[in-house]
Amino acid sequence: MFLVLCLDTNLRYTTPPKRPTNLHGKEGDAMTDTLTIARPDDWHLHFRDGDLLAETVPATANVFGRAIVMPNLNPPVNTVAQAAEYRERIMAQVPAGVSFEPLMVLYLTDSTPVEEVERAANSDFVHAFKLYPAGATTNSASGVTDPGRITHLYEAMEKHDVPLLVHGEVTDADIDIFDREKVFIDRYLNTIRSQFPALRIVFEHVTTSEGVNFVREANALTAATVTPQHLLMNRNDLLVGGVRPHNYCLPILKRRQHQEAIQKAVIDGHSRFFLGTDSAPHARNKKEAACGCAGCYSARAALPLYATFLEQHNALDKLEGFASHFGADFYRLPRHTDTVTLQRKPWDVPAVIDAAGEPVVPFFAGEQLPWSLG
Ligand code: NCD
Ligand code: ZN
């Protein structure tokens, strides 16, 4: 397994799959042209707000049935009332005839009142709270300054059974950026996990072997989302041959051993690792800049990218669990009964997307993927 994993680190889709695999066919069947799975959900994304919603919402809703909508707007979505308004703005952009449900998330601060947890639990559209350590990523300035000090909120989430979604990085200036995730686990997450055993925790966009092991070894109420970039890339894809600003995201891409740990969890079909694109658009001039923004806009390419990765590892049969079943089960929502079909038809990811008049360079811009979405 380890050797196989090593082959595809710099995935560029030139290697033909070793054995054609069809979810609904038999091993050894002729190369399948279509792949039908239950409609997937995206358990971590950034829709942004305003005019950008006209790009981001259809891009996701045309493929995914639901999405966990990250609350790091400026100002952030702190309350159930703000989430209700944001949800309306999102719903207004869902294309006619498309069924899509945004699952709203509230942004924790040092001063989130404990009553907000109860309000969230009583609403039917807020599905989680997100812990951003202050300063960890885009629009996190009003995040939590000490994740060890909001235990009253964790207690309330545990009591009301509202999941805690974690951006698991410390932000101390003296901690190396590549160690931020591991230090967060050591310093905070192990304690939170053991103090609140009935709290559902999602370790968002896991990037390290320590993060993967944390989830593997923790109880059944512990899961992780996996992004296309952390599955397909390592830090060489960010830095070798020149800085690649469109591969810059947070948590930052790590070294290859970490990538392989993430890959293995997904190839294993581990049910507590599921799809979360972390699709996070920034205008081109904000990425290609002296101080560039973190985030990859992957909404359109994500499902073909995950399929391509799994096929290259002879594990295409793991796509449906990862994309369509495990997250729904963890969030205790019904699995979708309708389907999406991927086609084996080369698809060129656009070099640039016009998002409300702003050019956005998508993840894998200009590359050809072997799978497309019709
Ligand atoms: C996200 C964004 O731009 O909002 N950026 C990113 O690199 N992933 C924030 C986040 O999820 O960390
Ligand atoms: Zn994110």
mmCIF file of C-alpha atoms and ligand atoms in Angstrom:
data_model
loop_
_atom_site.group_PDB
_atom_site.id
_atom_site.type_symbol
_atom_site.label_atom_id
_atom_site.label_comp_id
_atom_site.label_asym_id
_atom_site.label_seq_id
_atom_site.Cartn_x
_atom_site.Cartn_y
_atom_site.Cartn_z
ATOM 1 C CA MET A 1 0.000 0.000 0.000
ATOM 2 C CA PHE A 2 2.734 2.408 0.949
ATOM 3 C CA LEU A 3 4.543 1.940 -2.347
ATOM 4 C CA VAL A 4 1.374 2.439 -4.311
ATOM 5 C CA LEU A 5 0.690 5.625 -2.426
ATOM 6 C CA CYS A 6 4.097 6.983 -3.252
ATOM 7 C CA LEU A 7 3.570 6.833 -6.977
ATOM 8 C CA ASP A 8 1.034 9.537 -7.442
ATOM 9 C CA THR A 9 2.138 12.340 -5.226
ATOM 10 C CA ASN A 10 2.446 14.833 -8.021
ATOM 11 C CA LEU A 11 -0.787 13.894 -9.643
ATOM 12 C CA ARG A 12 -1.089 15.277 -13.112
ATOM 13 C CA TYR A 13 -3.448 12.696 -14.533
ATOM 14 C CA THR A 14 -1.039 11.181 -16.990
ATOM 15 C CA THR A 15 -1.083 7.691 -15.458
ATOM 16 C CA PRO A 16 -3.873 5.509 -16.823
ATOM 17 C CA PRO A 17 -5.764 3.594 -14.154
ATOM 18 C CA LYS A 18 -4.306 0.137 -13.593
ATOM 19 C CA ARG A 19 -7.627 -1.660 -13.435
ATOM 20 C CA PRO A 20 -10.909 -0.299 -14.650
ATOM 21 C CA THR A 21 -13.307 -0.148 -11.768
ATOM 22 C CA ASN A 22 -16.992 0.538 -11.938
ATOM 23 C CA LEU A 23 -19.148 1.046 -8.887
ATOM 24 C CA HIS A 24 -21.995 -0.644 -10.632
ATOM 25 C CA GLY A 25 -19.980 -3.014 -12.737
ATOM 26 C CA LYS A 26 -17.728 -5.980 -12.160
ATOM 27 C CA GLU A 27 -14.007 -5.954 -11.743
ATOM 28 C CA GLY A 28 -12.423 -6.405 -15.128
ATOM 29 C CA ASP A 29 -15.321 -4.906 -17.050
ATOM 30 C CA ALA A 30 -14.393 -2.816 -20.007
ATOM 31 C CA MET A 31 -13.434 0.748 -19.125
ATOM 32 C CA THR A 32 -16.592 2.298 -17.808
ATOM 33 C CA ASP A 33 -17.777 5.559 -19.246
ATOM 34 C CA THR A 34 -20.050 6.665 -16.485
ATOM 35 C CA LEU A 35 -20.042 6.529 -12.727
ATOM 36 C CA THR A 36 -23.289 7.111 -10.832
ATOM 37 C CA ILE A 37 -23.302 7.752 -7.102
ATOM 38 C CA ALA A 38 -25.829 9.070 -4.594
ATOM 39 C CA ARG A 39 -25.841 12.854 -4.687
ATOM 40 C CA PRO A 40 -22.833 14.101 -2.684
ATOM 41 C CA ASP A 41 -22.656 16.870 -0.081
ATOM 42 C CA ASP A 42 -19.853 19.323 0.593
ATOM 43 C CA TRP A 43 -19.125 19.396 4.312
ATOM 44 C CA HIS A 44 -16.902 22.509 4.224
ATOM 45 C CA LEU A 45 -17.023 25.460 1.869
ATOM 46 C CA HIS A 46 -16.947 29.249 1.631
ATOM 47 C CA PHE A 47 -19.725 30.807 -0.431
ATOM 48 C CA ARG A 48 -18.672 34.376 0.441
ATOM 49 C CA ASP A 49 -21.435 36.968 0.090
ATOM 50 C CA GLY A 50 -22.895 39.668 -2.140
ATOM 51 C CA ASP A 51 -22.423 39.433 -5.907
ATOM 52 C CA LEU A 52 -20.047 36.467 -5.594
ATOM 53 C CA LEU A 53 -22.972 34.264 -4.541
ATOM 54 C CA ALA A 54 -24.200 34.298 -8.143
ATOM 55 C CA GLU A 55 -21.064 32.316 -9.047
ATOM 56 C CA THR A 56 -20.429 30.211 -5.960
ATOM 57 C CA VAL A 57 -23.946 28.986 -5.153
ATOM 58 C CA PRO A 58 -24.837 27.539 -8.596
ATOM 59 C CA ALA A 59 -21.341 26.051 -8.955
ATOM 60 C CA THR A 60 -21.939 23.998 -5.806
ATOM 61 C CA ALA A 61 -25.715 23.478 -5.962
ATOM 62 C CA ASN A 62 -25.529 21.977 -9.459
ATOM 63 C CA VAL A 63 -23.536 19.073 -8.018
ATOM 64 C CA PHE A 64 -23.936 18.875 -4.254
ATOM 65 C CA GLY A 65 -27.233 18.493 -2.405
ATOM 66 C CA ARG A 66 -26.134 20.236 0.784
ATOM 67 C CA ALA A 67 -23.136 22.190 2.002
ATOM 68 C CA ILE A 68 -21.762 23.231 5.353
ATOM 69 C CA VAL A 69 -21.418 26.975 4.831
ATOM 70 C CA MET A 70 -18.466 28.501 6.621
ATOM 71 C CA PRO A 71 -19.277 31.691 8.540
ATOM 72 C CA ASN A 72 -16.048 33.677 8.072
ATOM 73 C CA LEU A 73 -17.629 36.650 6.366
ATOM 74 C CA ASN A 74 -16.566 40.147 7.249
ATOM 75 C CA PRO A 75 -18.225 40.725 9.709
ATOM 76 C CA PRO A 76 -18.668 37.057 10.644
ATOM 77 C CA VAL A 77 -21.907 35.131 11.073
ATOM 78 C CA ASN A 78 -22.129 35.055 14.868
ATOM 79 C CA THR A 79 -25.808 34.565 15.556
ATOM 80 C CA VAL A 80 -28.754 32.465 14.457
ATOM 81 C CA ALA A 81 -30.427 35.673 13.269
ATOM 82 C CA GLN A 82 -27.450 36.558 11.038
ATOM 83 C CA ALA A 83 -27.326 32.993 9.721
ATOM 84 C CA ALA A 84 -31.021 33.209 8.772
ATOM 85 C CA GLU A 85 -30.363 36.335 6.687
ATOM 86 C CA TYR A 86 -27.251 34.868 5.076
ATOM 87 C CA ARG A 87 -29.184 31.714 4.286
ATOM 88 C CA GLU A 88 -31.813 33.752 2.460
ATOM 89 C CA ARG A 89 -29.143 35.439 0.343
ATOM 90 C CA ILE A 90 -27.767 32.015 -0.575
ATOM 91 C CA MET A 91 -31.175 30.536 -1.372
ATOM 92 C CA ALA A 92 -31.893 33.437 -3.720
ATOM 93 C CA GLN A 93 -29.048 32.198 -5.951
ATOM 94 C CA VAL A 94 -30.001 28.515 -6.133
ATOM 95 C CA PRO A 95 -30.851 27.839 -9.795
ATOM 96 C CA ALA A 96 -34.488 27.153 -10.626
ATOM 97 C CA GLY A 97 -35.367 23.486 -10.416
ATOM 98 C CA VAL A 98 -32.322 22.639 -8.302
ATOM 99 C CA SER A 99 -32.792 21.250 -4.802
ATOM 100 C CA PHE A 100 -30.082 22.502 -2.474
ATOM 101 C CA GLU A 101 -29.878 23.004 1.275
ATOM 102 C CA PRO A 102 -27.264 25.278 2.833
ATOM 103 C CA LEU A 103 -26.334 24.041 6.316
ATOM 104 C CA MET A 104 -25.471 27.131 8.303
ATOM 105 C CA VAL A 105 -22.641 27.423 10.814
ATOM 106 C CA LEU A 106 -22.038 30.030 13.522
ATOM 107 C CA TYR A 107 -18.646 31.592 14.145
ATOM 108 C CA LEU A 108 -17.461 31.318 17.755
ATOM 109 C CA THR A 109 -15.911 34.315 19.492
ATOM 110 C CA ASP A 110 -14.645 34.904 23.024
ATOM 111 C CA SER A 111 -17.997 36.466 23.835
ATOM 112 C CA THR A 112 -20.448 34.057 22.185
ATOM 113 C CA PRO A 113 -23.274 33.794 24.731
ATOM 114 C CA VAL A 114 -24.081 30.301 25.887
ATOM 115 C CA GLU A 115 -27.732 30.998 24.968
ATOM 116 C CA GLU A 116 -26.671 31.166 21.300
ATOM 117 C CA VAL A 117 -25.887 27.466 21.475
ATOM 118 C CA GLU A 118 -29.401 26.736 22.615
ATOM 119 C CA ARG A 119 -30.833 28.986 19.906
ATOM 120 C CA ALA A 120 -28.736 27.166 17.328
ATOM 121 C CA ALA A 121 -29.913 23.793 18.592
ATOM 122 C CA ASN A 122 -33.529 24.948 18.357
ATOM 123 C CA SER A 123 -33.186 26.286 14.816
ATOM 124 C CA ASP A 124 -33.622 23.902 11.935
ATOM 125 C CA PHE A 125 -30.966 25.475 9.725
ATOM 126 C CA VAL A 126 -27.909 25.998 11.970
ATOM 127 C CA HIS A 127 -25.978 22.753 12.076
ATOM 128 C CA ALA A 128 -22.704 23.553 13.835
ATOM 129 C CA PHE A 129 -20.336 26.072 15.418
ATOM 130 C CA LYS A 130 -16.924 26.831 13.951
ATOM 131 C CA LEU A 131 -13.893 27.464 16.081
ATOM 132 C CA TYR A 132 -11.366 29.712 14.367
ATOM 133 C CA PRO A 133 -8.361 30.483 16.539
ATOM 134 C CA ALA A 134 -7.955 34.266 16.223
ATOM 135 C CA GLY A 135 -5.693 35.105 13.289
ATOM 136 C CA ALA A 136 -5.485 31.567 11.902
ATOM 137 C CA THR A 137 -6.922 32.257 8.456
ATOM 138 C CA THR A 138 -9.068 34.504 6.226
ATOM 139 C CA ASN A 139 -11.404 36.731 8.297
ATOM 140 C CA SER A 140 -10.533 35.125 11.612
ATOM 141 C CA ALA A 141 -9.497 38.278 13.470
ATOM 142 C CA SER A 142 -12.478 38.033 15.802
ATOM 143 C CA GLY A 143 -11.997 34.322 16.380
ATOM 144 C CA VAL A 144 -11.277 32.698 19.716
ATOM 145 C CA THR A 145 -8.148 33.981 21.458
ATOM 146 C CA ASP A 146 -7.782 30.960 23.765
ATOM 147 C CA PRO A 147 -9.571 27.756 22.699
ATOM 148 C CA GLY A 148 -8.920 26.387 26.188
ATOM 149 C CA ARG A 149 -11.107 29.032 27.800
ATOM 150 C CA ILE A 150 -14.500 28.569 26.163
ATOM 151 C CA THR A 151 -15.286 25.282 27.875
ATOM 152 C CA HIS A 152 -18.740 26.557 28.878
ATOM 153 C CA LEU A 153 -19.565 26.712 25.149
ATOM 154 C CA TYR A 154 -18.238 23.210 24.449
ATOM 155 C CA GLU A 155 -20.321 21.996 27.369
ATOM 156 C CA ALA A 156 -23.455 23.601 25.916
ATOM 157 C CA MET A 157 -22.724 22.152 22.453
ATOM 158 C CA GLU A 158 -22.293 18.735 23.982
ATOM 159 C CA LYS A 159 -25.526 19.092 25.945
ATOM 160 C CA HIS A 160 -27.534 20.299 22.938
ATOM 161 C CA ASP A 161 -25.736 17.976 20.509
ATOM 162 C CA VAL A 162 -24.488 20.696 18.161
ATOM 163 C CA PRO A 163 -21.237 19.725 16.406
ATOM 164 C CA LEU A 164 -18.029 21.684 16.946
ATOM 165 C CA LEU A 165 -16.072 22.268 13.735
ATOM 166 C CA VAL A 166 -12.429 23.040 14.358
ATOM 167 C CA HIS A 167 -9.822 24.952 12.403
ATOM 168 C CA GLY A 168 -7.052 23.103 14.206
ATOM 169 C CA GLU A 169 -4.065 25.419 14.195
ATOM 170 C CA VAL A 170 -2.335 27.471 16.854
ATOM 171 C CA THR A 171 -1.336 30.945 15.790
ATOM 172 C CA ASP A 172 1.550 31.769 18.132
ATOM 173 C CA ALA A 173 4.305 33.602 16.300
ATOM 174 C CA ASP A 174 6.936 31.250 17.734
ATOM 175 C CA ILE A 175 5.319 28.104 16.298
ATOM 176 C CA ASP A 176 6.460 27.132 12.814
ATOM 177 C CA ILE A 177 3.589 27.275 10.323
ATOM 178 C CA PHE A 178 4.132 23.610 9.409
ATOM 179 C CA ASP A 179 3.740 22.594 13.077
ATOM 180 C CA ARG A 180 0.609 24.569 13.842
ATOM 181 C CA GLU A 181 -1.785 21.650 13.471
ATOM 182 C CA LYS A 182 0.180 19.227 15.617
ATOM 183 C CA VAL A 183 0.621 21.804 18.379
ATOM 184 C CA PHE A 184 -3.108 22.566 18.334
ATOM 185 C CA ILE A 185 -3.896 18.884 18.884
ATOM 186 C CA ASP A 186 -1.371 18.579 21.708
ATOM 187 C CA ARG A 187 -2.301 21.834 23.365
ATOM 188 C CA TYR A 188 -6.100 21.892 23.023
ATOM 189 C CA LEU A 189 -7.831 19.187 21.073
ATOM 190 C CA ASN A 190 -6.861 16.129 23.093
ATOM 191 C CA THR A 191 -8.169 17.869 26.196
ATOM 192 C CA ILE A 192 -11.409 19.027 24.567
ATOM 193 C CA ARG A 193 -11.954 15.502 23.210
ATOM 194 C CA SER A 194 -11.554 13.853 26.583
ATOM 195 C CA GLN A 195 -13.427 16.522 28.578
ATOM 196 C CA PHE A 196 -16.483 16.400 26.327
ATOM 197 C CA PRO A 197 -16.743 12.806 25.114
ATOM 198 C CA ALA A 198 -20.296 13.223 23.781
ATOM 199 C CA LEU A 199 -19.475 16.333 21.721
ATOM 200 C CA ARG A 200 -19.358 15.744 17.967
ATOM 201 C CA ILE A 201 -16.105 17.218 16.643
ATOM 202 C CA VAL A 202 -15.069 17.673 13.010
ATOM 203 C CA PHE A 203 -11.392 18.301 12.456
ATOM 204 C CA GLU A 204 -11.729 20.497 9.389
ATOM 205 C CA HIS A 205 -9.394 20.186 6.390
ATOM 206 C CA VAL A 206 -7.018 17.731 8.040
ATOM 207 C CA THR A 207 -3.458 18.227 6.778
ATOM 208 C CA THR A 208 -1.101 16.111 8.890
ATOM 209 C CA SER A 209 -0.523 12.525 9.944
ATOM 210 C CA GLU A 210 -1.022 13.737 13.521
ATOM 211 C CA GLY A 211 -4.460 15.042 12.560
ATOM 212 C CA VAL A 212 -5.333 11.802 10.778
ATOM 213 C CA ASN A 213 -4.161 9.737 13.753
ATOM 214 C CA PHE A 214 -6.068 11.951 16.158
ATOM 215 C CA VAL A 215 -9.298 11.198 14.290
ATOM 216 C CA ARG A 216 -8.536 7.507 13.803
ATOM 217 C CA GLU A 217 -7.824 7.030 17.497
ATOM 218 C CA ALA A 218 -10.574 9.255 18.892
ATOM 219 C CA ASN A 219 -14.108 8.105 19.586
ATOM 220 C CA ALA A 220 -16.856 7.644 16.993
ATOM 221 C CA LEU A 221 -18.037 11.233 17.447
ATOM 222 C CA THR A 222 -14.825 12.506 15.867
ATOM 223 C CA ALA A 223 -14.452 13.052 12.113
ATOM 224 C CA ALA A 224 -12.434 15.028 9.586
ATOM 225 C CA THR A 225 -13.079 16.713 6.277
ATOM 226 C CA VAL A 226 -10.577 16.160 3.462
ATOM 227 C CA THR A 227 -9.965 18.785 0.772
ATOM 228 C CA PRO A 228 -8.873 18.035 -2.796
ATOM 229 C CA GLN A 229 -5.697 20.046 -2.310
ATOM 230 C CA HIS A 230 -4.531 18.164 0.786
ATOM 231 C CA LEU A 231 -5.308 14.843 -0.903
ATOM 232 C CA LEU A 232 -3.667 15.653 -4.246
ATOM 233 C CA MET A 233 -0.793 17.914 -3.272
ATOM 234 C CA ASN A 234 2.009 18.432 -0.856
ATOM 235 C CA ARG A 235 4.199 21.432 -0.181
ATOM 236 C CA ASN A 236 6.333 20.765 -3.247
ATOM 237 C CA ASP A 237 3.276 21.714 -5.304
ATOM 238 C CA LEU A 238 3.340 25.055 -3.566
ATOM 239 C CA LEU A 239 7.038 25.832 -3.703
ATOM 240 C CA VAL A 240 9.075 23.803 -6.207
ATOM 241 C CA GLY A 241 9.968 25.656 -9.380
ATOM 242 C CA GLY A 242 8.451 28.873 -8.115
ATOM 243 C CA VAL A 243 5.734 29.964 -5.731
ATOM 244 C CA ARG A 244 2.273 28.792 -6.846
ATOM 245 C CA PRO A 245 -0.149 31.215 -5.245
ATOM 246 C CA HIS A 246 -3.210 29.303 -6.442
ATOM 247 C CA ASN A 247 -2.110 26.275 -4.406
ATOM 248 C CA TYR A 248 -1.743 28.407 -1.285
ATOM 249 C CA CYS A 249 -4.359 27.595 1.289
ATOM 250 C CA LEU A 250 -4.564 27.300 5.026
ATOM 251 C CA PRO A 251 -3.732 25.099 6.769
ATOM 252 C CA ILE A 252 -0.730 25.155 4.458
ATOM 253 C CA LEU A 253 0.139 22.089 2.350
ATOM 254 C CA LYS A 254 2.444 19.793 4.296
ATOM 255 C CA ARG A 255 5.202 17.365 3.401
ATOM 256 C CA ARG A 256 4.501 14.194 1.474
ATOM 257 C CA GLN A 257 4.308 11.796 4.435
ATOM 258 C CA HIS A 258 1.379 13.805 5.737
ATOM 259 C CA GLN A 259 -0.335 13.760 2.367
ATOM 260 C CA GLU A 260 0.053 9.981 2.295
ATOM 261 C CA ALA A 261 -1.596 9.601 5.696
ATOM 262 C CA ILE A 262 -4.615 11.542 4.420
ATOM 263 C CA GLN A 263 -4.676 9.532 1.199
ATOM 264 C CA LYS A 264 -4.605 6.269 3.103
ATOM 265 C CA ALA A 265 -7.570 7.203 5.299
ATOM 266 C CA VAL A 266 -9.653 7.963 2.195
ATOM 267 C CA ILE A 267 -8.472 4.911 0.234
ATOM 268 C CA ASP A 268 -9.241 2.748 3.275
ATOM 269 C CA GLY A 269 -12.795 4.034 3.102
ATOM 270 C CA HIS A 270 -12.606 5.130 6.728
ATOM 271 C CA SER A 271 -16.112 6.338 7.516
ATOM 272 C CA ARG A 272 -15.030 9.311 9.617
ATOM 273 C CA PHE A 273 -13.143 10.980 6.789
ATOM 274 C CA PHE A 274 -15.434 12.706 4.319
ATOM 275 C CA LEU A 275 -15.587 15.252 1.547
ATOM 276 C CA GLY A 276 -15.130 18.932 2.358
ATOM 277 C CA THR A 277 -13.821 20.950 -0.546
ATOM 278 C CA ASP A 278 -12.880 24.079 1.414
ATOM 279 C CA SER A 279 -13.677 25.830 -1.840
ATOM 280 C CA ALA A 280 -12.680 29.419 -1.018
ATOM 281 C CA PRO A 281 -12.547 31.903 -3.887
ATOM 282 C CA HIS A 282 -10.378 34.992 -3.847
ATOM 283 C CA ALA A 283 -10.075 37.437 -6.732
ATOM 284 C CA ARG A 284 -7.048 36.800 -8.905
ATOM 285 C CA ASN A 285 -5.290 39.994 -7.820
ATOM 286 C CA LYS A 286 -5.669 38.976 -4.160
ATOM 287 C CA LYS A 287 -3.929 35.649 -4.837
ATOM 288 C CA GLU A 288 -1.243 36.843 -7.228
ATOM 289 C CA ALA A 289 0.030 39.471 -4.836
ATOM 290 C CA ALA A 290 2.988 40.292 -2.638
ATOM 291 C CA CYS A 291 0.894 39.188 0.347
ATOM 292 C CA GLY A 292 -1.505 36.724 -1.237
ATOM 293 C CA CYS A 293 -4.723 35.358 0.247
ATOM 294 C CA ALA A 294 -5.123 31.707 1.254
ATOM 295 C CA GLY A 295 -7.815 29.617 -0.395
ATOM 296 C CA CYS A 296 -8.446 27.459 -3.500
ATOM 297 C CA TYR A 297 -11.644 27.801 -5.511
ATOM 298 C CA SER A 298 -12.426 24.165 -6.218
ATOM 299 C CA ALA A 299 -16.236 23.945 -6.316
ATOM 300 C CA ARG A 300 -16.560 22.882 -9.954
ATOM 301 C CA ALA A 301 -13.547 20.577 -10.207
ATOM 302 C CA ALA A 302 -13.744 18.968 -6.786
ATOM 303 C CA LEU A 303 -15.830 15.879 -7.522
ATOM 304 C CA PRO A 304 -13.940 14.986 -10.731
ATOM 305 C CA LEU A 305 -10.686 15.521 -8.809
ATOM 306 C CA TYR A 306 -11.670 13.192 -5.972
ATOM 307 C CA ALA A 307 -12.842 10.599 -8.543
ATOM 308 C CA THR A 308 -9.585 10.830 -10.469
ATOM 309 C CA PHE A 309 -7.542 10.409 -7.314
ATOM 310 C CA LEU A 310 -9.494 7.360 -6.182
ATOM 311 C CA GLU A 311 -9.411 5.763 -9.599
ATOM 312 C CA GLN A 312 -5.647 6.111 -9.739
ATOM 313 C CA HIS A 313 -5.552 4.158 -6.494
ATOM 314 C CA ASN A 314 -7.993 1.505 -7.719
ATOM 315 C CA ALA A 315 -10.428 2.718 -5.111
ATOM 316 C CA LEU A 316 -13.163 4.345 -7.141
ATOM 317 C CA ASP A 317 -15.635 2.228 -5.201
ATOM 318 C CA LYS A 318 -14.781 4.391 -2.176
ATOM 319 C CA LEU A 319 -16.053 7.583 -3.793
ATOM 320 C CA GLU A 320 -19.707 7.186 -2.856
ATOM 321 C CA GLY A 321 -19.079 6.617 0.851
ATOM 322 C CA PHE A 322 -16.615 9.482 1.044
ATOM 323 C CA ALA A 323 -18.695 11.943 -0.980
ATOM 324 C CA SER A 324 -22.285 10.934 -0.306
ATOM 325 C CA HIS A 325 -22.701 8.764 2.790
ATOM 326 C CA PHE A 326 -20.213 9.327 5.609
ATOM 327 C CA GLY A 327 -20.812 13.026 6.166
ATOM 328 C CA ALA A 328 -24.593 12.679 6.127
ATOM 329 C CA ASP A 329 -24.353 9.862 8.657
ATOM 330 C CA PHE A 330 -22.091 11.880 10.933
ATOM 331 C CA TYR A 331 -24.359 14.933 10.795
ATOM 332 C CA ARG A 332 -27.372 12.636 11.264
ATOM 333 C CA LEU A 333 -29.026 13.796 8.085
ATOM 334 C CA PRO A 334 -30.612 11.475 5.523
ATOM 335 C CA ARG A 335 -28.505 10.257 2.632
ATOM 336 C CA HIS A 336 -29.757 11.590 -0.686
ATOM 337 C CA THR A 337 -31.865 9.261 -2.747
ATOM 338 C CA ASP A 338 -31.162 10.958 -6.088
ATOM 339 C CA THR A 339 -27.843 10.581 -7.904
ATOM 340 C CA VAL A 340 -25.153 12.346 -9.891
ATOM 341 C CA THR A 341 -23.316 10.834 -12.821
ATOM 342 C CA LEU A 342 -19.701 11.441 -13.674
ATOM 343 C CA GLN A 343 -18.662 10.821 -17.248
ATOM 344 C CA ARG A 344 -15.307 9.711 -18.490
ATOM 345 C CA LYS A 345 -14.981 12.634 -20.818
ATOM 346 C CA PRO A 346 -11.949 14.919 -20.643
ATOM 347 C CA TRP A 347 -12.816 18.246 -19.121
ATOM 348 C CA ASP A 348 -10.631 21.317 -19.231
ATOM 349 C CA VAL A 349 -10.816 23.293 -16.016
ATOM 350 C CA PRO A 350 -11.219 26.934 -17.071
ATOM 351 C CA ALA A 351 -8.099 29.065 -16.838
ATOM 352 C CA VAL A 352 -10.113 31.819 -15.242
ATOM 353 C CA ILE A 353 -13.711 32.307 -14.103
ATOM 354 C CA ASP A 354 -15.567 35.588 -14.210
ATOM 355 C CA ALA A 355 -17.135 35.888 -10.764
ATOM 356 C CA ALA A 356 -19.320 38.974 -10.646
ATOM 357 C CA GLY A 357 -16.845 40.846 -12.823
ATOM 358 C CA GLU A 358 -13.860 39.674 -10.761
ATOM 359 C CA PRO A 359 -11.498 37.193 -12.398
ATOM 360 C CA VAL A 360 -10.965 34.157 -10.158
ATOM 361 C CA VAL A 361 -8.399 31.498 -11.037
ATOM 362 C CA PRO A 362 -9.872 28.135 -10.042
ATOM 363 C CA PHE A 363 -8.022 25.211 -8.507
ATOM 364 C CA PHE A 364 -6.330 23.146 -11.268
ATOM 365 C CA ALA A 365 -6.900 26.013 -13.710
ATOM 366 C CA GLY A 366 -6.179 25.056 -17.307
ATOM 367 C CA GLU A 367 -5.592 21.364 -16.478
ATOM 368 C CA GLN A 368 -7.471 18.548 -18.130
ATOM 369 C CA LEU A 369 -9.321 16.082 -15.892
ATOM 370 C CA PRO A 370 -10.437 12.652 -17.151
ATOM 371 C CA TRP A 371 -13.836 12.864 -15.459
ATOM 372 C CA SER A 372 -16.520 15.460 -16.023
ATOM 373 C CA LEU A 373 -19.973 16.203 -14.740
ATOM 374 C CA GLY A 374 -21.983 15.972 -17.934
HETATM 375 C C1 NCD B 1 -10.326 29.933 3.752
HETATM 376 C C2 NCD B 1 -10.911 31.254 3.249
HETATM 377 O O1 NCD B 1 -10.332 31.880 2.343
HETATM 378 O O2 NCD B 1 -11.970 31.669 3.759
HETATM 379 N N1 NCD B 1 -8.985 29.825 3.247
HETATM 380 C C3 NCD B 1 -8.272 28.692 3.145
HETATM 381 O O3 NCD B 1 -7.104 28.758 2.754
HETATM 382 N N2 NCD B 1 -8.791 27.508 3.430
HETATM 383 C C4 NCD B 1 -10.389 29.878 5.232
HETATM 384 C C5 NCD B 1 -10.102 28.543 5.843
HETATM 385 O O4 NCD B 1 -10.871 27.589 5.721
HETATM 386 O O5 NCD B 1 -9.056 28.417 6.498
HETATM 387 ZN ZN ZN B 2 -12.362 26.701 4.957
#
